[in-house]
Short mmCIF file of C-alpha atoms and ligand atoms in Angstrom, two decimals:
data_model
loop_
_atom_site.label_atom_id
_atom_site.label_comp_id
_atom_site.label_asym_id
_atom_site.label_seq_id
_atom_site.Cartn_x
_atom_site.Cartn_y
_atom_site.Cartn_z
CA MET A 1 -73.79 16.44 43.47
CA ALA A 2 -72.90 13.16 41.57
CA ARG A 3 -74.35 14.92 38.35
CA SER A 4 -72.50 18.02 38.04
CA ILE A 5 -69.05 16.44 38.78
CA LEU A 6 -70.23 14.38 35.55
CA LEU A 7 -70.76 17.53 33.74
CA LEU A 8 -67.72 18.58 34.86
CA TYR A 9 -66.04 15.50 34.11
CA SER A 10 -67.65 15.42 30.56
CA PHE A 11 -66.64 19.06 30.24
CA SER A 12 -63.24 18.96 31.05
CA ARG A 13 -62.66 15.38 28.67
CA ARG A 14 -64.57 17.33 25.62
CA ARG A 15 -61.79 20.34 26.79
CA LEU A 16 -58.65 18.10 26.93
CA SER A 17 -59.66 16.04 23.95
CA ASP A 18 -60.21 19.36 22.01
CA SER A 19 -57.15 20.78 23.22
CA LEU A 20 -55.36 17.43 22.79
CA ARG A 21 -56.33 17.29 19.50
CA SER A 22 -54.60 20.92 19.03
CA PHE A 23 -51.63 19.76 20.75
CA PHE A 24 -50.71 17.12 18.37
CA PHE A 25 -50.97 19.33 15.50
CA ILE A 26 -48.95 22.20 17.00
CA PRO A 27 -46.17 20.11 16.72
CA THR A 28 -46.97 18.09 13.73
CA GLY A 29 -47.01 20.81 12.16
CA LEU A 30 -44.21 22.71 13.22
CA ALA A 31 -42.12 19.36 12.41
CA LEU A 32 -43.60 19.57 9.10
CA ILE A 33 -42.34 23.23 8.53
CA THR A 34 -39.19 22.62 10.04
CA SER A 35 -38.48 19.66 7.59
CA LEU A 36 -39.45 21.39 4.97
CA PHE A 37 -36.94 24.22 5.54
CA ILE A 38 -34.26 22.05 6.23
CA LEU A 39 -35.09 20.33 2.76
CA PHE A 40 -34.82 23.37 1.02
CA TYR A 41 -31.57 24.49 3.23
CA ILE A 42 -30.07 21.58 1.66
CA SER A 43 -31.08 21.70 -1.51
CA SER A 44 -29.89 25.37 -1.61
CA THR A 45 -26.45 25.11 0.01
CA SER A 46 -25.26 21.67 -0.30
CA ASN A 47 -22.91 19.66 -2.98
CA LEU A 48 -24.60 16.66 -1.87
CA PHE A 49 -27.36 16.71 -5.02
CA ASN A 50 -25.21 18.08 -7.86
CA GLN A 51 -21.59 17.48 -7.56
CA SER A 52 -19.16 14.13 -7.84
CA PRO A 53 -17.76 12.29 -4.64
CA LEU A 54 -14.22 14.02 -6.02
CA HIS A 55 -15.00 16.58 -3.86
CA PHE A 56 -13.84 14.92 -0.75
CA LYS A 57 -10.49 16.28 -0.33
CA HIS A 58 -8.42 14.52 2.09
CA SER A 59 -8.12 16.81 5.05
CA ILE A 60 -4.62 17.45 7.53
CA GLY A 61 -4.05 14.61 9.92
CA SER A 62 -6.86 12.56 8.91
CA SER A 63 -5.78 9.15 7.62
CA LEU A 64 -8.50 7.84 5.78
CA ILE A 65 -10.10 9.85 2.48
CA ARG A 66 -10.27 8.10 -0.96
CA VAL A 67 -11.49 9.33 -4.02
CA PRO A 68 -13.59 6.28 -5.41
CA PRO A 69 -13.66 4.27 -8.53
CA GLN A 70 -13.63 6.82 -11.59
CA ASP A 71 -16.53 5.70 -13.63
CA PRO A 72 -16.28 8.08 -17.15
CA LEU A 73 -20.24 7.55 -17.24
CA LYS A 74 -21.37 8.64 -13.97
CA SER A 75 -18.73 11.13 -12.35
CA SER A 76 -18.48 14.50 -13.27
CA PHE A 77 -15.69 16.81 -13.24
CA ARG A 78 -15.56 19.12 -10.64
CA ASN A 79 -16.97 22.48 -10.46
CA SER A 80 -18.90 21.49 -13.07
CA ASP A 81 -22.84 20.08 -12.87
CA LYS A 82 -22.97 20.06 -16.37
CA PHE A 83 -23.74 16.25 -16.39
CA GLN A 84 -27.02 16.96 -14.48
CA GLU A 85 -28.73 19.44 -16.84
CA THR A 86 -27.97 18.00 -19.99
CA PRO A 87 -28.96 14.95 -21.09
CA VAL A 88 -26.72 13.62 -24.58
CA ASP A 89 -25.70 10.94 -25.84
CA ALA A 90 -22.49 9.13 -24.08
CA VAL A 91 -19.81 10.34 -25.73
CA ALA A 92 -21.57 13.68 -25.08
CA GLN A 93 -21.68 13.06 -21.54
CA TRP A 94 -18.29 11.16 -21.37
CA LYS A 95 -16.46 14.36 -22.38
CA LEU A 96 -18.65 16.78 -20.30
CA GLY A 97 -17.87 14.45 -17.13
CA SER A 98 -14.04 14.22 -17.98
CA ILE A 99 -12.66 16.51 -20.53
CA GLY A 100 -15.35 19.39 -22.38
CA ASN A 101 -13.03 22.74 -21.33
CA ASN A 102 -12.72 21.55 -17.64
CA VAL A 103 -9.26 20.03 -18.50
CA ASN A 104 -7.03 22.15 -16.18
CA ASN A 105 -2.92 22.26 -15.74
CA GLU A 106 -3.92 21.25 -11.64
CA VAL A 107 -2.77 17.79 -11.33
CA PHE A 108 -3.04 17.31 -7.48
CA HIS A 109 -6.87 17.20 -5.65
CA ASP A 110 -5.19 19.82 -3.32
CA ILE A 111 -1.57 20.56 -3.93
CA ASP A 112 -1.33 22.72 -0.19
CA ILE A 113 -2.48 20.36 1.72
CA PHE A 114 -0.58 17.82 0.56
CA MET A 115 2.41 19.91 0.39
CA GLU A 116 1.69 20.14 4.16
CA ASN A 117 1.03 17.02 4.98
CA TYR A 118 3.75 15.89 3.14
CA LYS A 119 6.47 18.27 4.96
CA GLU A 120 5.34 16.66 8.05
CA MET A 121 5.16 12.73 6.75
CA ASN A 122 8.69 13.72 5.58
CA ARG A 123 9.79 15.47 9.38
CA SER A 124 8.03 13.01 11.58
CA LEU A 125 6.93 9.56 9.88
CA LYS A 126 9.04 6.69 11.80
CA ILE A 127 9.19 2.79 10.18
CA TYR A 128 10.33 -0.45 12.71
CA VAL A 129 11.72 -2.80 10.55
CA TYR A 130 11.37 -6.73 11.43
CA PRO A 131 15.12 -7.61 11.50
CA HIS A 132 16.77 -10.37 10.24
CA ARG A 133 19.92 -11.83 10.03
CA ARG A 134 22.19 -11.91 7.21
CA ASP A 135 22.51 -15.87 7.70
CA ASP A 136 18.43 -16.33 8.08
CA PRO A 137 17.90 -19.22 5.83
CA PHE A 138 15.36 -17.09 4.48
CA ALA A 139 17.39 -13.86 3.81
CA ASN A 140 16.90 -13.90 0.04
CA VAL A 141 12.74 -13.46 0.56
CA LEU A 142 13.22 -11.00 3.90
CA LEU A 143 16.22 -8.67 3.05
CA PRO A 144 16.64 -6.22 0.41
CA VAL A 145 18.05 -7.32 -3.18
CA ASP A 146 21.56 -6.41 -4.31
CA PHE A 147 21.11 -5.75 -7.68
CA GLU A 148 19.29 -3.18 -9.22
CA PRO A 149 15.89 -4.04 -9.67
CA GLY A 150 14.12 -3.76 -13.25
CA GLY A 151 11.24 -5.87 -15.09
CA ASN A 152 7.66 -6.17 -14.09
CA TYR A 153 7.49 -6.58 -10.07
CA ALA A 154 10.79 -3.73 -9.85
CA SER A 155 8.44 -1.63 -7.40
CA GLU A 156 8.46 -4.73 -4.47
CA SER A 157 12.22 -4.50 -4.92
CA TYR A 158 12.96 -0.81 -5.01
CA PHE A 159 10.68 0.18 -1.73
CA LYS A 160 12.53 -2.59 0.37
CA LYS A 161 16.00 -1.47 -0.84
CA VAL A 162 15.11 2.40 -0.79
CA LEU A 163 13.20 2.10 2.75
CA LEU A 164 16.15 0.69 4.25
CA LYS A 165 18.06 2.43 3.97
CA SER A 166 15.79 6.23 4.36
CA HIS A 167 15.52 8.39 7.63
CA PHE A 168 12.10 6.89 8.29
CA ILE A 169 13.80 3.66 9.72
CA THR A 170 13.49 3.59 13.35
CA GLU A 171 15.49 1.10 15.50
CA ASP A 172 13.22 1.85 18.44
CA PRO A 173 10.05 0.25 18.01
CA SER A 174 8.42 2.40 20.64
CA GLU A 175 8.28 5.71 18.61
CA ALA A 176 7.28 3.63 15.39
CA ASP A 177 4.29 4.66 13.90
CA LEU A 178 3.92 1.85 11.18
CA PHE A 179 5.81 -1.68 11.54
CA TYR A 180 6.90 -3.12 8.19
CA LEU A 181 6.81 -6.74 7.12
CA PRO A 182 9.87 -7.70 4.96
CA PHE A 183 8.79 -10.37 3.35
CA SER A 184 9.06 -10.44 -0.90
CA ILE A 185 6.26 -12.47 -2.31
CA ALA A 186 7.88 -12.27 -5.67
CA ARG A 187 10.91 -13.93 -4.03
CA LEU A 188 8.60 -16.81 -2.41
CA ARG A 189 6.96 -17.50 -5.69
CA GLN A 190 10.84 -18.33 -6.93
CA ASP A 191 11.78 -19.90 -3.65
CA ARG A 192 12.14 -23.53 -4.18
CA ARG A 193 11.50 -23.77 -0.48
CA VAL A 194 8.15 -22.21 -0.55
CA GLY A 195 6.97 -21.63 -4.21
CA ILE A 196 3.17 -20.76 -5.18
CA ASP A 197 1.60 -23.47 -2.99
CA GLY A 198 4.06 -22.58 0.04
CA ILE A 199 3.21 -19.11 0.13
CA GLN A 200 0.05 -18.92 2.81
CA ASP A 201 1.45 -21.47 4.91
CA PHE A 202 5.05 -19.47 5.10
CA ILE A 203 3.22 -15.83 5.76
CA LYS A 204 0.60 -17.29 8.63
CA ASP A 205 4.56 -19.08 10.17
CA TYR A 206 6.09 -15.68 9.72
CA ILE A 207 2.94 -13.80 11.42
CA PHE A 208 3.12 -16.44 13.87
CA ASN A 209 6.65 -15.63 14.84
CA ILE A 210 6.40 -12.52 15.09
CA SER A 211 3.40 -12.20 17.25
CA HIS A 212 5.21 -14.51 19.78
CA SER A 213 8.40 -12.67 19.87
CA TYR A 214 7.09 -9.22 19.35
CA PRO A 215 4.65 -7.51 21.61
CA TYR A 216 3.62 -5.48 18.64
CA TRP A 217 1.43 -7.41 16.61
CA ASN A 218 -1.03 -7.89 19.08
CA ARG A 219 -1.24 -4.89 20.14
CA THR A 220 -3.18 -3.53 17.33
CA GLY A 221 -3.90 -7.00 15.39
CA GLY A 222 -1.55 -6.00 12.78
CA ALA A 223 -3.52 -2.40 11.76
CA ASP A 224 0.05 -0.35 11.95
CA HIS A 225 1.68 -3.17 9.97
CA PHE A 226 2.02 -3.25 6.45
CA TYR A 227 3.81 -5.36 3.50
CA VAL A 228 4.72 -4.78 0.13
CA ALA A 229 3.71 -6.31 -2.65
CA CYS A 230 3.50 -6.14 -6.52
CA HIS A 231 2.85 -9.92 -7.96
CA SER A 232 -0.49 -10.74 -8.36
CA ILE A 233 -0.05 -14.04 -6.80
CA GLY A 234 -0.08 -11.63 -3.68
CA ARG A 235 -3.53 -11.45 -3.49
CA SER A 236 -4.12 -14.60 -2.34
CA ALA A 237 -0.61 -14.91 -0.15
CA MET A 238 -2.93 -13.44 2.91
CA GLU A 239 -5.90 -16.16 2.51
CA LYS A 240 -4.08 -18.18 5.40
CA ALA A 241 -3.70 -14.95 7.67
CA ASP A 242 -7.24 -13.01 8.03
CA GLU A 243 -5.67 -10.65 10.30
CA VAL A 244 -2.79 -9.61 7.68
CA LYS A 245 -5.88 -9.22 5.36
CA PHE A 246 -8.02 -7.27 7.02
CA ASN A 247 -6.04 -5.39 9.83
CA ALA A 248 -2.62 -4.63 7.79
CA ILE A 249 -2.22 -2.08 5.36
CA GLN A 250 -1.35 -3.78 1.93
CA VAL A 251 0.60 -2.44 -0.76
CA VAL A 252 -0.12 -3.91 -3.29
CA CYS A 253 -0.43 -3.85 -7.32
CA SER A 254 -3.32 -5.59 -7.94
CA SER A 255 -5.48 -3.45 -6.68
CA SER A 256 -8.60 -3.94 -7.68
CA TYR A 257 -12.03 -2.71 -5.85
CA PHE A 258 -13.55 -5.59 -6.96
CA LEU A 259 -11.18 -8.40 -5.23
CA SER A 260 -12.13 -9.45 -1.40
CA GLY A 261 -8.43 -9.30 -0.58
CA TYR A 262 -7.92 -5.60 -1.48
CA VAL A 263 -9.60 -3.32 1.31
CA ALA A 264 -10.06 -0.45 -0.47
CA HIS A 265 -9.14 2.99 1.75
CA LYS A 266 -7.08 0.68 4.44
CA ASP A 267 -4.83 -0.24 1.55
CA VAL A 268 -2.66 1.36 -0.98
CA SER A 269 -2.10 1.04 -4.53
CA LEU A 270 1.43 0.49 -5.89
CA PRO A 271 2.31 1.37 -9.46
CA GLN A 272 4.00 -0.94 -11.35
CA ILE A 273 6.61 0.85 -12.81
CA TRP A 274 9.06 -1.27 -15.79
CA PRO A 275 12.41 0.93 -15.26
CA ARG A 276 13.61 2.74 -18.09
CA GLN A 277 16.82 3.69 -18.75
CA ASP A 278 18.08 6.59 -21.01
CA VAL A 279 14.60 7.82 -21.71
CA PRO A 280 14.21 10.65 -24.05
CA SER A 281 12.99 13.77 -22.39
CA SER A 282 9.88 13.72 -24.77
CA VAL A 283 8.66 13.81 -28.51
CA ALA A 284 6.57 17.56 -29.02
CA PRO A 285 2.99 16.55 -28.87
CA SER A 286 2.83 17.69 -32.85
CA LYS A 287 4.99 14.62 -33.45
CA ARG A 288 3.08 12.35 -31.62
CA LYS A 289 1.32 11.10 -35.63
CA LYS A 290 -0.26 7.76 -34.17
CA LEU A 291 -3.10 8.53 -32.03
CA VAL A 292 -3.46 5.75 -30.06
CA PHE A 293 -1.78 2.10 -29.76
CA PHE A 294 -1.86 -0.96 -27.66
CA ALA A 295 0.39 -4.19 -27.80
CA GLY A 296 0.39 -7.50 -25.59
CA SER A 297 -0.70 -10.44 -25.11
CA ILE A 298 -5.07 -11.26 -25.94
CA ASN A 299 -5.46 -12.93 -22.42
CA SER A 300 -8.84 -11.28 -21.05
CA PRO A 301 -12.27 -10.24 -22.93
CA VAL A 302 -11.90 -6.95 -21.65
CA ARG A 303 -8.50 -7.39 -25.01
CA GLU A 304 -10.65 -9.86 -26.89
CA LYS A 305 -13.43 -6.90 -27.31
CA LEU A 306 -10.83 -4.48 -27.76
CA VAL A 307 -9.35 -6.71 -30.55
CA GLU A 308 -12.96 -7.54 -31.96
CA VAL A 309 -14.04 -3.95 -32.04
CA TRP A 310 -10.72 -2.71 -33.01
CA GLY A 311 -8.61 -4.82 -35.11
CA ASN A 312 -8.47 -4.08 -37.51
CA ASP A 313 -8.65 -0.03 -37.61
CA SER A 314 -6.41 2.05 -39.24
CA GLU A 315 -6.06 4.43 -36.44
CA ILE A 316 -6.44 2.23 -33.29
CA SER A 317 -3.15 0.58 -33.41
CA VAL A 318 -4.36 -2.99 -31.52
CA ASN A 319 -1.32 -5.28 -31.33
CA SER A 320 -1.59 -8.87 -30.26
CA GLY A 321 1.81 -10.00 -28.47
CA HIS A 322 4.51 -7.76 -28.61
CA LEU A 323 5.19 -4.71 -31.59
CA LYS A 324 7.59 -5.49 -34.38
CA THR A 325 8.37 -2.37 -34.30
CA PRO A 326 10.67 -1.12 -30.99
CA TYR A 327 8.27 -0.34 -28.45
CA ALA A 328 9.64 2.77 -27.88
CA ASP A 329 8.96 4.09 -30.89
CA ALA A 330 5.31 3.48 -30.46
CA LEU A 331 5.20 5.04 -27.02
CA LEU A 332 7.27 7.84 -28.68
CA GLY A 333 5.01 8.38 -31.35
CA SER A 334 1.83 7.77 -30.54
CA LYS A 335 -0.39 10.35 -28.46
CA PHE A 336 -2.30 8.38 -26.86
CA CYS A 337 -0.75 4.88 -25.34
CA LEU A 338 -3.66 2.17 -24.27
CA HIS A 339 -3.14 0.32 -20.79
CA VAL A 340 -6.33 -2.59 -21.14
CA LYS A 341 -7.45 -4.95 -18.04
CA GLY A 342 -5.49 -8.16 -19.08
CA PHE A 343 -5.18 -11.19 -15.89
CA GLU A 344 -4.90 -8.19 -13.37
CA VAL A 345 -6.03 -4.51 -13.34
CA ASN A 346 -2.86 -3.55 -13.59
CA THR A 347 0.16 -3.48 -15.60
CA ALA A 348 3.50 -1.21 -16.38
CA ARG A 349 1.64 -0.02 -19.53
CA ILE A 350 0.54 3.31 -17.46
CA GLY A 351 4.57 3.52 -15.87
CA ASP A 352 5.60 3.14 -19.33
CA ALA A 353 3.17 6.25 -21.10
CA LEU A 354 3.92 8.52 -19.01
CA CYS A 355 7.40 7.79 -19.04
CA TYR A 356 7.66 8.75 -22.62
CA GLY A 357 5.38 11.01 -22.16
CA CYS A 358 2.14 9.35 -24.09
CA VAL A 359 -1.19 10.38 -22.23
CA PRO A 360 -2.25 6.98 -20.67
CA VAL A 361 -6.36 5.51 -21.73
CA ILE A 362 -7.19 3.39 -19.33
CA ILE A 363 -9.40 0.63 -19.80
CA ALA A 364 -9.71 -1.33 -16.14
CA ASN A 365 -13.09 -0.71 -14.59
CA HIS A 366 -12.40 -1.09 -10.59
CA TYR A 367 -8.85 -0.32 -10.80
CA ASP A 368 -7.98 1.22 -7.57
CA LEU A 369 -5.30 4.00 -9.77
CA PRO A 370 -2.13 4.43 -7.79
CA PHE A 371 -2.35 7.43 -5.25
CA ALA A 372 -5.65 8.53 -6.78
CA ASP A 373 -6.38 10.53 -3.67
CA ILE A 374 -3.85 12.82 -4.13
CA LEU A 375 -3.22 12.86 -8.18
CA TYR A 376 -6.20 14.05 -10.41
CA TRP A 377 -5.87 11.38 -12.41
CA LYS A 378 -8.86 12.98 -15.09
CA SER A 379 -5.95 15.83 -15.80
CA PHE A 380 -3.16 13.08 -17.19
CA SER A 381 -5.07 10.15 -18.64
CA VAL A 382 -8.38 9.38 -20.25
CA ILE A 383 -10.42 6.46 -18.46
CA VAL A 384 -12.60 4.72 -20.43
CA ALA A 385 -15.12 2.27 -19.01
CA THR A 386 -15.06 -1.38 -21.02
CA LEU A 387 -18.74 -1.24 -22.09
CA ASP A 388 -17.78 1.56 -23.85
CA ILE A 389 -14.92 0.39 -26.10
CA PRO A 390 -17.12 0.46 -29.48
CA LEU A 391 -16.64 4.50 -28.44
CA LEU A 392 -13.05 4.66 -27.92
CA LYS A 393 -12.37 6.10 -31.40
CA GLU A 394 -15.87 8.87 -30.99
CA VAL A 395 -13.67 9.86 -27.44
CA LEU A 396 -10.11 10.32 -28.13
CA GLN A 397 -11.34 12.49 -31.55
CA GLY A 398 -13.68 14.52 -29.63
CA ILE A 399 -10.46 15.68 -27.32
CA SER A 400 -9.02 19.12 -29.32
CA PHE A 401 -5.80 19.39 -29.70
CA ASP A 402 -5.39 22.21 -27.22
CA GLU A 403 -7.20 19.41 -24.26
CA TYR A 404 -4.18 17.28 -25.74
CA LEU A 405 -1.78 19.68 -25.35
CA THR A 406 -2.85 20.20 -21.54
CA LEU A 407 -3.21 16.35 -20.90
CA GLN A 408 0.24 15.77 -22.36
CA SER A 409 1.69 18.57 -20.46
CA ASN A 410 0.55 17.36 -17.56
CA VAL A 411 1.71 13.60 -17.89
CA LEU A 412 5.13 15.39 -18.05
CA LYS A 413 4.63 16.81 -14.53
CA VAL A 414 3.37 13.99 -12.43
CA ARG A 415 5.89 11.34 -14.52
CA LYS A 416 8.32 12.05 -11.75
CA HIS A 417 5.93 10.34 -9.27
CA PHE A 418 6.12 7.12 -11.18
CA ARG A 419 9.56 7.16 -11.01
CA TRP A 420 12.22 4.80 -8.54
CA HIS A 421 15.97 5.78 -7.66
CA THR A 422 17.95 3.46 -6.05
CA SER A 423 18.31 7.08 -3.76
CA PRO A 424 15.03 8.86 -3.18
CA VAL A 425 13.90 11.47 -4.73
CA ASP A 426 11.92 13.96 -3.12
CA PHE A 427 7.99 13.06 -4.37
CA ASP A 428 9.18 9.87 -6.79
CA ALA A 429 7.30 6.87 -6.55
CA PHE A 430 8.95 5.90 -3.17
CA TYR A 431 7.85 8.84 -1.18
CA MET A 432 4.18 8.95 -3.16
CA VAL A 433 4.17 5.99 -1.40
CA MET A 434 5.19 6.63 2.01
CA TYR A 435 2.67 9.53 1.84
CA GLU A 436 0.13 6.83 1.39
CA LEU A 437 1.18 5.09 4.34
CA TRP A 438 1.61 8.09 6.40
CA LEU A 439 -2.01 8.94 5.80
CA ARG A 440 -3.08 5.48 7.06
CA ARG A 441 -0.70 5.46 10.34
CA SER A 442 -3.11 4.45 12.84
CA SER A 443 -3.27 5.99 16.25
CA VAL A 444 -5.29 3.10 18.26
CA ARG A 445 -2.66 0.45 20.69
CA VAL A 446 -3.88 -1.25 22.98
CA ARG A 447 -1.61 -1.22 25.98
CA LEU A 448 -0.93 -5.13 26.77
CA SER A 449 -0.87 -5.48 30.39
CA SER A 450 2.12 -8.40 30.92
C1 LIG B 501 12.74 15.35 3.07
O1 LIG B 501 13.71 14.35 3.80
C2 LIG B 501 14.98 14.60 3.02
C3 LIG B 501 15.48 13.96 4.38
O2 LIG B 501 15.91 14.76 5.42
C4 LIG B 501 15.43 16.01 2.41
O3 LIG B 501 16.22 15.46 2.09
C5 LIG B 501 14.43 16.34 1.52
O4 LIG B 501 14.61 18.28 1.80
C6 LIG B 501 13.17 16.31 2.65
N1 LIG B 501 11.89 17.28 1.57
C7 LIG B 501 10.99 18.36 2.06
C8 LIG B 501 10.21 18.64 1.01
O5 LIG B 501 10.24 18.42 2.98
C1 LIG B 502 9.21 -19.19 12.44
O1 LIG B 502 10.62 -19.25 13.55
C2 LIG B 502 11.62 -20.79 13.23
C3 LIG B 502 11.59 -20.92 14.56
O2 LIG B 502 12.67 -19.89 14.80
C4 LIG B 502 11.72 -21.04 12.00
O3 LIG B 502 12.07 -21.85 11.91
C5 LIG B 502 10.63 -20.47 10.96
O4 LIG B 502 11.82 -20.59 9.73
C6 LIG B 502 10.20 -19.41 11.13
N1 LIG B 502 9.22 -19.14 9.71
C7 LIG B 502 8.69 -17.76 9.33
C8 LIG B 502 8.48 -17.96 8.07
O5 LIG B 502 9.54 -17.09 9.54
C1 LIG B 503 -0.10 -12.93 21.52
O1 LIG B 503 -1.29 -12.98 20.89
C2 LIG B 503 -1.36 -14.90 20.47
C3 LIG B 503 -2.52 -14.81 20.60
O2 LIG B 503 -3.79 -14.61 21.61
C4 LIG B 503 -0.43 -15.20 21.90
O3 LIG B 503 -0.29 -16.49 21.97
C5 LIG B 503 0.76 -14.28 22.22
O4 LIG B 503 1.83 -15.31 23.39
C6 LIG B 503 0.66 -12.65 22.01
N1 LIG B 503 2.12 -12.47 22.45
C7 LIG B 503 2.42 -11.86 22.82
C8 LIG B 503 4.14 -11.59 22.89
O5 LIG B 503 2.08 -11.73 24.14
C1 LIG B 504 -9.43 -8.23 -40.29
O1 LIG B 504 -9.55 -8.54 -41.78
C2 LIG B 504 -9.00 -10.37 -41.70
C3 LIG B 504 -8.60 -10.44 -42.98
O2 LIG B 504 -9.19 -9.33 -43.10
C4 LIG B 504 -10.69 -10.90 -40.76
O3 LIG B 504 -10.18 -11.84 -41.74
C5 LIG B 504 -10.89 -10.86 -39.61
O4 LIG B 504 -11.90 -11.38 -39.33
C6 LIG B 504 -11.00 -8.79 -39.27
N1 LIG B 504 -11.32 -8.93 -38.40
C7 LIG B 504 -12.14 -7.93 -37.38
C8 LIG B 504 -12.26 -7.96 -36.10
O5 LIG B 504 -12.98 -7.08 -38.05
#
């Protein structure tokens, strides 16, 4: 009896382990087959493996979709996977990756999505501005300037001036999508009571004041608040106000991915525009006899490299300091105009180039270009990595005249987005910044129980 039980037991054990073994193999085998199938499916249908991140479009209503830094050697042009197939030298790669046969007339990533969002933004975006009286001791910093803004930091002054007169303003904080902190970094810097050394404390005090006098800051830790600054001193202005740096939307000219104080996706790149009056409509591309020019102080390693390589070249005109001839003549007489990183990634040169119908050549690694999530920069500019400065001439001469004509006509199409007006005009720099803010509006609110 005991024996038969033992037999039965050992038999069933064997049976059991056999079947266990096959049970083990069935799911493993299935899993293997499924994985292979999934892998095959993904590789045959997905864009993941062979296309650039530029394919990501920003979708309606969703807030934050950004185009990553444009590295001409790495990202391939949309609808093109030639970059993958053809391992060639850097210039050829660069051409395939950015211009080649692919220059097209489309300056937007997706004009339909942009237009639909824009109309909704124009209809419904509401901004609340913290109010300050005319007799506030810091009225000079907090209220808009009463003159026509000019010079390098005009974008900051224009924005406030135009916003306060616009239909986006609401007096009712409960219907506001966003809250504007109206201090001016450029004016704080000039104010003797504050100065460069006092800006950080001023901002800290300002945030203390509004977060104690109003309930709005605390609801989101500042996430639905924004400020606008063009002066580069702004990049350290928030060092004593971490919540502004990490939560609020910073609309700034010094928009470098490399800076710890600038958070791509959350923050907004503000174009630095030196307002130019009486600009001739444009000069025909064939009348632009010079290939490319640069003028400016040699104040950075990138500019030093430029001088080192091209300082004596007959076609690449690199001028240290001011030109001896009028600046406008150079902008109108050259096919390409160089923007080269100085102290900061940003300068007014891109705006100048666009304004005068010159195709900008941008040498400023990590620059989060203005409106890069709306406009397709490679359709109206040439982006060259710092390391490729020695290839500059080859790259520019490699652009055929037809390709140049497309780039140049696209410059004329986009330049309205880089212009300020005291009374805003649809799609100008003001509206474009409003659109960027609209994309970043926050819907998360914490209700305070008080
Ligand atoms: C945006 O709003 C302004 C003011 O209401 C209006 O004049 C303009 O036509 C609107 N633009 C678009 C494209 O809807
Ligand atoms: C904060 O409020 C105090 C008291 O009203 C005022 O004296 C000070 O100037 C304010 N500071 C800022 C930066 O707004
Ligand atoms: C906001 O939060 C701070 C810090 O927690 C607090 O001192 C302040 O009273 C709050 N403000 C309001 C309006 O409740
Ligand atoms: C440019 O030419 C000058 C004079 O011939 C020379 O001194 C200088 O080293 C040259 N610079 C470069 C970058 O070749």
